[in-house]
Coordinates of C-alpha atoms and ligand atoms in Angstrom, one line a residue:
M6 CA 0.1 0.3 -0.1
S7 CA 1.2 3.0 -0.6
N8 CA 1.8 6.1 1.7
H9 CA -0.4 8.2 -0.1
S10 CA -3.5 5.6 0.5
S11 CA -3.1 4.7 3.8
C12 CA -3.2 8.5 4.4
D13 CA -6.5 9.0 3.0
L14 CA -7.9 6.1 4.3
T15 CA -6.6 7.6 7.9
S16 CA -8.0 11.2 6.9
E17 CA -11.4 9.6 5.4
V18 CA -11.9 8.0 9.8
I19 CA -10.7 10.5 11.6
V20 CA -13.4 12.8 9.2
S21 CA -16.5 10.1 10.4
K22 CA -15.9 10.4 13.9
I23 CA -18.0 13.3 15.1
L24 CA -17.5 14.4 18.5
G25 CA -19.8 16.3 20.7
T26 CA -21.0 17.4 24.2
V27 CA -24.0 16.8 24.8
V28 CA -25.6 20.2 26.4
A29 CA -29.6 19.2 27.4
V30 CA -31.0 16.0 28.6
Q31 CA -34.9 15.7 27.6
A32 CA -36.9 11.9 27.4
N33 CA -35.1 9.8 25.5
F34 CA -33.6 13.0 23.1
Y35 CA -30.6 14.7 23.6
Q36 CA -29.1 18.0 22.7
V37 CA -25.3 17.6 21.3
R38 CA -23.1 20.5 20.9
L39 CA -20.6 19.4 17.7
D40 CA -17.4 19.7 18.4
K41 CA -15.4 22.1 16.3
E42 CA -12.1 20.1 15.4
T43 CA -14.1 17.1 14.2
K44 CA -16.7 18.5 11.9
P45 CA -16.6 18.5 8.8
Q46 CA -16.2 22.5 8.1
H47 CA -17.8 23.3 4.8
G48 CA -19.8 26.2 6.7
S49 CA -22.9 24.8 6.4
E50 CA -23.3 22.6 8.6
P51 CA -25.6 23.0 12.2
S52 CA -23.7 23.1 15.5
Y53 CA -26.0 21.3 16.9
L54 CA -27.5 17.9 16.6
L55 CA -30.7 16.5 18.1
C56 CA -29.8 12.4 19.1
T57 CA -31.0 10.0 20.6
R58 CA -28.9 6.5 21.8
R59 CA -27.9 3.8 19.9
T60 CA -29.9 0.3 21.3
R61 CA -26.4 -1.4 22.5
L62 CA -25.5 2.1 24.9
K63 CA -29.3 1.1 26.5
K64 CA -28.5 -2.3 26.9
I65 CA -25.4 -1.9 28.3
G66 CA -26.9 0.6 31.0
Q67 CA -25.0 3.6 29.9
Q68 CA -26.8 6.6 30.6
V69 CA -25.7 10.2 29.3
M70 CA -26.1 12.9 31.3
V71 CA -25.9 16.7 30.2
G72 CA -22.2 17.4 29.7
D73 CA -20.9 14.3 28.6
L74 CA -18.3 14.1 25.8
V75 CA -19.5 11.5 23.4
L76 CA -19.5 9.5 19.7
I77 CA -21.7 10.4 17.7
E78 CA -22.7 8.5 14.3
E79 CA -25.6 8.2 11.9
V80 CA -25.2 11.6 11.4
D81 CA -27.5 13.7 9.1
Y82 CA -27.0 17.1 8.6
Q83 CA -30.0 18.1 6.7
D84 CA -32.0 17.0 9.6
R85 CA -29.7 18.0 12.6
R86 CA -30.2 14.3 14.0
G87 CA -27.9 12.0 15.5
A88 CA -27.3 8.7 17.3
I89 CA -25.2 8.9 20.6
A90 CA -22.1 5.7 19.8
K91 CA -20.1 5.7 22.9
V92 CA -19.6 8.1 26.1
F93 CA -16.0 8.9 27.1
P94 CA -14.9 8.4 30.2
R95 CA -16.1 11.1 32.8
Q96 CA -13.4 13.6 34.1
T97 CA -16.0 14.8 37.5
E98 CA -19.4 13.9 37.7
L99 CA -22.3 15.8 39.8
S100 CA -25.1 14.0 41.2
R101 CA -27.0 17.1 41.9
P102 CA -27.3 19.2 39.7
P103 CA -26.4 16.3 37.6
V104 CA -23.5 17.4 35.0
A105 CA -20.3 15.5 34.1
N106 CA -16.8 17.2 33.2
A107 CA -17.6 20.2 35.1
E108 CA -14.4 21.5 35.7
Q109 CA -15.4 24.3 37.8
I110 CA -18.1 25.9 40.2
L111 CA -18.7 29.9 39.7
L112 CA -20.7 30.7 43.3
V113 CA -22.3 33.5 43.2
F114 CA -23.4 35.8 45.9
A115 CA -24.9 39.6 46.1
L116 CA -22.9 42.3 48.6
E117 CA -26.6 43.4 49.1
N118 CA -30.3 42.8 48.1
P119 CA -29.8 40.0 49.8
S120 CA -27.7 41.1 51.9
L121 CA -24.4 39.0 52.6
D122 CA -24.7 36.6 54.8
P123 CA -21.8 35.4 56.2
W124 CA -22.5 32.3 57.5
Q125 CA -24.8 31.4 54.4
L126 CA -22.0 32.3 52.4
S127 CA -19.6 29.5 54.3
R128 CA -21.9 26.8 53.7
F129 CA -22.2 27.1 50.1
L130 CA -18.0 27.8 50.1
V131 CA -17.9 24.5 52.2
T132 CA -19.9 22.5 50.2
A133 CA -18.4 23.4 46.8
E134 CA -15.3 23.1 48.2
S135 CA -16.1 19.3 49.4
T136 CA -16.1 18.8 45.2
S137 CA -12.9 17.9 43.2
L138 CA -13.7 21.0 41.1
S139 CA -12.6 24.4 41.5
L140 CA -13.9 27.4 43.0
C141 CA -14.8 30.6 41.6
L142 CA -15.7 33.2 44.3
C143 CA -18.1 36.0 42.9
F144 CA -19.4 38.9 44.5
N145 CA -22.4 40.7 42.4
K146 CA -24.3 44.4 43.0
L147 CA -21.3 46.5 43.5
D148 CA -23.3 48.9 42.3
L149 CA -25.4 48.8 45.4
I150 CA -21.9 49.4 47.9
T151 CA -19.3 52.0 48.7
E152 CA -15.7 51.4 47.8
I153 CA -15.1 51.6 51.6
Q154 CA -17.6 48.2 51.7
R155 CA -16.1 46.9 49.1
K156 CA -12.4 46.8 50.4
Q157 CA -13.8 45.6 53.9
W158 CA -15.6 42.8 52.4
E159 CA -12.2 41.7 50.0
Q160 CA -9.6 42.2 53.1
R161 CA -12.4 40.0 55.3
L162 CA -12.2 37.1 52.1
E163 CA -9.1 37.3 51.9
N164 CA -8.3 36.1 56.1
W165 CA -10.8 33.6 54.7
G166 CA -8.2 32.5 52.2
Y167 CA -10.6 33.5 49.2
N168 CA -9.7 36.2 46.3
P169 CA -13.6 37.2 44.9
L170 CA -14.0 38.9 41.7
F171 CA -16.0 42.1 42.5
I172 CA -18.7 42.5 39.7
S173 CA -22.2 44.5 38.8
V174 CA -24.4 43.2 35.7
I175 CA -26.2 46.2 35.8
N176 CA -23.1 48.5 35.4
N177 CA -21.4 46.0 33.3
Q178 CA -18.5 46.6 35.9
G179 CA -15.5 42.9 36.1
L180 CA -17.2 41.4 33.8
D181 CA -14.4 40.7 31.5
N182 CA -12.5 39.2 34.4
L183 CA -15.3 36.9 34.7
K184 CA -15.3 36.2 31.4
T185 CA -11.3 34.7 31.6
C186 CA -12.3 32.7 34.3
L187 CA -15.1 31.5 32.3
T188 CA -13.6 30.6 28.6
D189 CA -13.4 27.1 27.5
K190 CA -14.8 25.3 30.5
I191 CA -17.8 23.2 31.9
T192 CA -18.6 26.2 34.5
I193 CA -22.2 25.3 37.3
F194 CA -23.3 28.6 38.1
A195 CA -24.3 28.0 41.9
G196 CA -26.2 30.8 45.1
P197 CA -28.7 32.1 46.7
S198 CA -31.8 33.1 45.2
G199 CA -32.0 36.5 44.1
V200 CA -28.1 37.4 43.7
G201 CA -28.1 37.6 40.1
K202 CA -26.8 34.0 38.3
S203 CA -30.0 34.3 35.4
S204 CA -28.5 38.3 35.0
L205 CA -25.4 37.4 34.5
I206 CA -25.9 34.8 31.9
N207 CA -28.2 36.8 30.2
T208 CA -25.4 39.0 29.8
L209 CA -22.9 36.7 28.9
I210 CA -24.7 35.2 26.3
P211 CA -27.2 37.7 25.1
Q212 CA -28.6 35.4 22.0
V213 CA -29.3 32.8 25.1
E214 CA -33.0 32.6 24.4
Q215 CA -33.1 33.0 21.2
R216 CA -30.7 29.9 21.2
V217 CA -33.2 28.0 23.2
G218 CA -36.0 29.4 21.1
Q219 CA -34.3 27.7 18.0
V220 CA -34.0 23.9 19.8
S221 CA -36.3 21.9 18.1
G222 CA -40.0 21.2 19.1
K223 CA -39.8 17.7 20.8
L224 CA -36.8 18.9 23.5
N225 CA -38.6 22.4 24.1
K226 CA -41.6 20.3 24.7
G227 CA -41.1 19.8 28.4
R228 CA -38.9 23.2 29.0
H229 CA -41.1 24.9 30.6
T230 CA -42.8 22.4 33.1
T231 CA -40.0 20.5 34.1
R232 CA -36.9 21.9 34.8
H233 CA -33.6 20.9 33.7
V234 CA -30.1 21.1 33.5
E235 CA -28.9 22.7 30.3
L236 CA -25.5 23.9 29.5
F237 CA -25.2 27.2 27.9
E238 CA -22.3 28.3 25.2
L239 CA -20.8 31.3 25.2
P240 CA -19.2 33.1 22.6
E241 CA -15.9 33.1 23.7
G242 CA -16.1 29.4 24.4
G243 CA -16.9 27.2 27.0
L244 CA -20.2 26.5 28.3
L245 CA -22.2 27.4 31.4
A246 CA -25.0 25.4 33.7
D247 CA -27.1 28.1 35.4
T248 CA -28.7 26.4 38.7
P249 CA -32.0 27.4 40.7
G250 CA -31.1 29.1 43.8
F251 CA -31.3 27.8 47.2
N252 CA -30.7 28.9 50.9
Q253 CA -29.4 25.8 52.8
P254 CA -27.0 24.0 51.3
N255 CA -26.1 20.6 53.4
I256 CA -22.6 19.6 54.1
E257 CA -22.6 15.8 52.8
C258 CA -19.0 14.9 54.1
T259 CA -17.0 13.2 57.2
P260 CA -16.2 15.3 60.6
Q261 CA -12.6 14.8 59.4
E262 CA -13.0 16.1 56.4
L263 CA -14.5 19.1 57.2
A264 CA -11.8 20.8 58.5
F265 CA -9.9 20.6 54.9
Y266 CA -13.4 22.7 53.3
F267 CA -12.1 25.4 55.3
P268 CA -8.6 27.1 53.4
E269 CA -7.9 29.0 57.1
A270 CA -7.5 25.3 58.8
K271 CA -6.7 24.0 55.7
S272 CA -3.5 25.5 55.8
Q273 CA -2.3 25.7 59.4
L274 CA -3.4 20.9 58.3
N275 CA -0.7 21.8 55.7
R276 CA 1.9 22.7 57.7
G277 CA 2.3 19.8 60.5
N278 CA -0.1 16.9 62.5
C279 CA -2.2 17.4 65.1
Q280 CA -1.2 15.0 67.9
F281 CA -4.5 12.6 67.3
N282 CA -5.0 11.0 63.9
D283 CA -8.7 11.3 64.3
C284 CA -8.5 14.9 65.4
L285 CA -11.4 17.5 65.1
H286 CA -9.9 20.5 66.3
R287 CA -11.9 21.7 69.0
G288 CA -9.1 22.0 71.6
E289 CA -8.1 18.2 71.5
P290 CA -4.2 17.8 73.7
N291 CA -1.3 19.3 70.7
C292 CA -4.3 19.9 68.2
I293 CA -2.3 22.5 65.3
I294 CA -5.8 24.4 64.7
Q295 CA -6.0 27.7 66.5
N296 CA -9.4 29.1 67.2
D297 CA -8.1 32.6 66.5
W298 CA -9.3 32.3 62.6
E299 CA -12.7 34.3 62.3
R300 CA -14.7 31.1 61.0
Y301 CA -13.8 28.9 63.9
K302 CA -17.4 29.1 64.9
H303 CA -18.5 28.1 61.8
Y304 CA -16.0 25.3 61.4
L305 CA -17.8 24.1 65.1
S306 CA -21.2 24.6 64.0
L307 CA -20.6 22.6 61.0
L308 CA -18.8 20.0 62.3
E309 CA -21.8 19.2 64.8
E310 CA -24.2 18.8 62.1
V311 CA -21.7 17.1 60.5
I312 CA -21.2 14.9 63.7
N313 CA -25.2 14.4 64.0
R314 CA -25.5 13.7 60.7
Q315 CA -23.4 10.7 60.5
D316 CA -24.7 9.7 64.0
A317 CA -27.8 9.5 62.2
L318 CA -26.9 7.4 59.3
Q319 CA -25.1 5.4 61.2
K320 CA -28.7 4.3 63.4
M321 CA -29.8 3.6 60.5
G322 CA -27.3 1.4 59.7
D323 CA -27.7 -0.4 56.3
E324 CA -31.3 0.4 56.4
E325 CA -32.3 2.9 54.3
T326 CA -32.2 6.5 54.8
N327 CA -35.6 7.1 55.9
F328 CA -34.8 10.2 57.8
K329 CA -34.3 13.9 56.1
L330 CA -32.4 16.4 57.5
K331 CA -34.5 19.4 59.0
I332 CA -33.3 22.9 59.5
K333 CA -35.2 24.9 61.7
E334 CA -35.3 28.5 61.7
S335 CA -33.2 28.7 64.6
G336 CA -30.5 26.9 62.3
Q337 CA -30.6 24.0 64.8
E338 CA -31.0 20.5 62.8
C339 CA -33.2 18.2 64.0
Y340 CA -33.9 14.5 61.6
E341 CA -37.3 13.4 60.6
P342 CA -38.4 10.3 59.3
K343 CA -39.6 10.2 55.9
L344 CA -41.9 8.0 54.3
E345 CA -41.5 8.5 50.5
T346 CA -38.6 5.6 50.7
K347 CA -38.2 5.0 47.3
R348 CA -36.7 8.5 46.5
Y349 CA -34.4 8.0 49.2
R350 CA -33.4 4.5 48.3
R351 CA -32.6 5.6 45.5
R352 CA -30.8 8.9 46.6
S353 CA -28.3 7.2 49.1
R354 CA -27.1 5.1 45.9
R355 CA -25.8 7.9 44.9
E356 CA -24.5 9.6 47.9
K357 CA -20.6 7.9 46.4
H358 CA -20.9 10.4 43.7
Q359 CA -20.2 14.2 44.3
S360 CA -23.0 16.2 45.1
L361 CA -23.4 20.0 45.7
Q362 CA -26.8 18.9 47.9
G363 CA -29.5 21.4 47.2
L364 CA -28.6 23.0 44.0
Y365 CA -31.4 21.0 42.9
D366 CA -34.9 21.0 44.7
H367 CA -36.1 18.1 45.7
Q368 CA -39.0 18.3 42.8
S369 CA -36.4 19.2 40.1
L370 CA -34.4 16.1 41.3
E371 CA -37.1 14.3 40.5
D372 CA -38.3 15.5 37.5
F373 CA -34.9 14.5 36.7
E374 CA -35.0 11.3 37.7
Q375 CA -37.8 10.4 36.7
Q376 CA -36.2 11.6 32.9
S377 CA -33.4 9.6 33.8
E378 CA -35.9 6.1 34.3
N379 CA -37.5 6.7 30.7
L380 CA -34.4 6.7 29.1
L381 CA -33.5 3.5 30.4
Ligands
GTP11 N1 -28.5 46.2 41.8 C1 -27.8 45.3 40.8 N2 -29.2 44.6 40.7 C2 -28.9 42.9 40.1 C3 -28.1 43.7 39.5 N3 -27.7 41.9 38.9 C4 -28.8 41.5 38.7 N4 -29.9 42.3 40.0 C5 -30.7 41.9 40.2 O1 -31.4 40.9 41.2 C6 -32.7 40.3 40.7 C7 -32.8 39.0 41.0 O2 -31.3 38.6 39.8 P1 -32.2 37.2 39.3 O3 -30.7 36.9 37.8 O4 -33.2 36.6 38.9 O5 -31.3 36.3 40.0 P2 -31.1 34.5 40.4 O6 -29.6 34.7 41.1 O7 -31.2 34.1 39.0 O8 -32.2 34.3 41.2 P3 -32.7 32.4 41.3 O9 -33.2 32.3 39.4 O10 -33.8 33.0 42.2 O11 -31.6 31.4 41.9 C8 -33.0 40.8 39.6 O12 -33.9 42.1 39.7 C9 -31.9 41.5 39.0 O13 -32.5 42.9 38.0 C10 -26.5 44.0 39.8 O14 -25.7 44.2 39.1 N5 -26.6 45.0 40.6
MG12 MG1 -32.2 32.5 38.2
ZN13 ZN1 -6.8 19.1 65.5

C-alpha cells in the first residue's frame, strides 16, 4: 500500500468520528453541541444535533448526562439528527445537579439585596470545596455598596483564604475578568436566590433565549413544565449551567474531612499534624489548629451538624435512609422520619457521587430521576 492511500484512509476515519458535548437531556433525546475540531468544515453544517442513544448503550446501561463528551454516528446534517454511539469516560461527575465533566463552580453572591450573610456564604463555600471542582467566587451588585465596604469585604475574604471577583451585572463592571475565568470550561453557576445568576448568564450570552428557542420542538416541549439542567454556550467558548438558587445547602462529608474545606484550617493542617489522627480540632491536646480565625465558629457549628448527620446515618445502619435532615428556623438541625422511602433509596445510592446538595430542589431532582428512568 502506498503512503498516499494509507494517508487518505486515516483522514477518512477521522472525519467520520464526530464528537460532541451533550448540552441538554429531555426524555429520550439529547441535544449535542458538535465539537468544532471534528465537525466537517463545509460551513453549512449545524452546530447542534438532536440525538438518540444507540441501543447498544441502552443494553449496557450507559447513562448519558449533560456535559458528556460523546461519539456521534448516523449523522444527518439535513435533519440535524444523529445517534450517540459512545460516552467517553467522565473527568468529573456531579449528581446534584447532574452534570458531567464540569471543571469549576462559579459561586455567585450579592453584596446587597439580598445582603451578604457570612454564615450562608460559608455553607456554600464548604459545599463547593467538598467537590473536586475548582472554585471561582464572585460578588455581584457592586453598584449597591461603597468602595470602603468593598475593601472591607475583600480584606475579610482574604482572611478566609479567598480572592473574590467583584462585579455589577447592571453596570457592566468586572465582567471581563469573569469571562477570562469561564473561557473553554464547563462551569456550574451556584448561589442563593436573587443574587443575579440568570441576569449574569443573559449578559454573558445575549443570544441565550434565542438559542433555546431554536432547539427542536421535541426537546423544547417539556422546558417550561420541567426544570432541567441545560448548558449554555459562551461566545468565547465554554459552557455554563444555570442552577436554581437555594438557601441552605447541606454539608455531606465526614467530620474529619470538614477542616480541609476551610482554606484557613487547611493551611494550618499542611504545616504539621495534630497529636491524634482523628482530631476534630476542638481543643484536643496538641491540636495544630488555632482558634483565632473568624470562621472557627462556623467550623464548629458545621462540625456538629456533620457529626449529627453521621450519627443518624449510622443508627440506620444498612437500612434505607428513611430520615431527612430538617433545618429549623433557629439553624438547629434535626432528623425527621421520611415516609417516601423510594426516593431516598435512590438518593442514598448516589451518595458516592460528588454532589452539591441542594443545588437542585427535591422537585426537580425527582423530575430528573423520572427522566433518567424513561431513558433506561
Ligand atoms: N442592583 C443590581 N441588581 C442586580 C444586578 N444583577 C442582577 N440584579 C437584579 O437582581 C434580581 C435577581 O436577579 P436574577 O438574575 O433573577 O437572580 P438569580 O440568581 O437568577 O435568582 P434565582 O433564579 O432565584 O436563583 C433582578 O431583579 C435583577 O435585576 C446588579 O448587578 N445590581
Ligand atoms: Mg435564576
Ligand atoms: Zn486538631
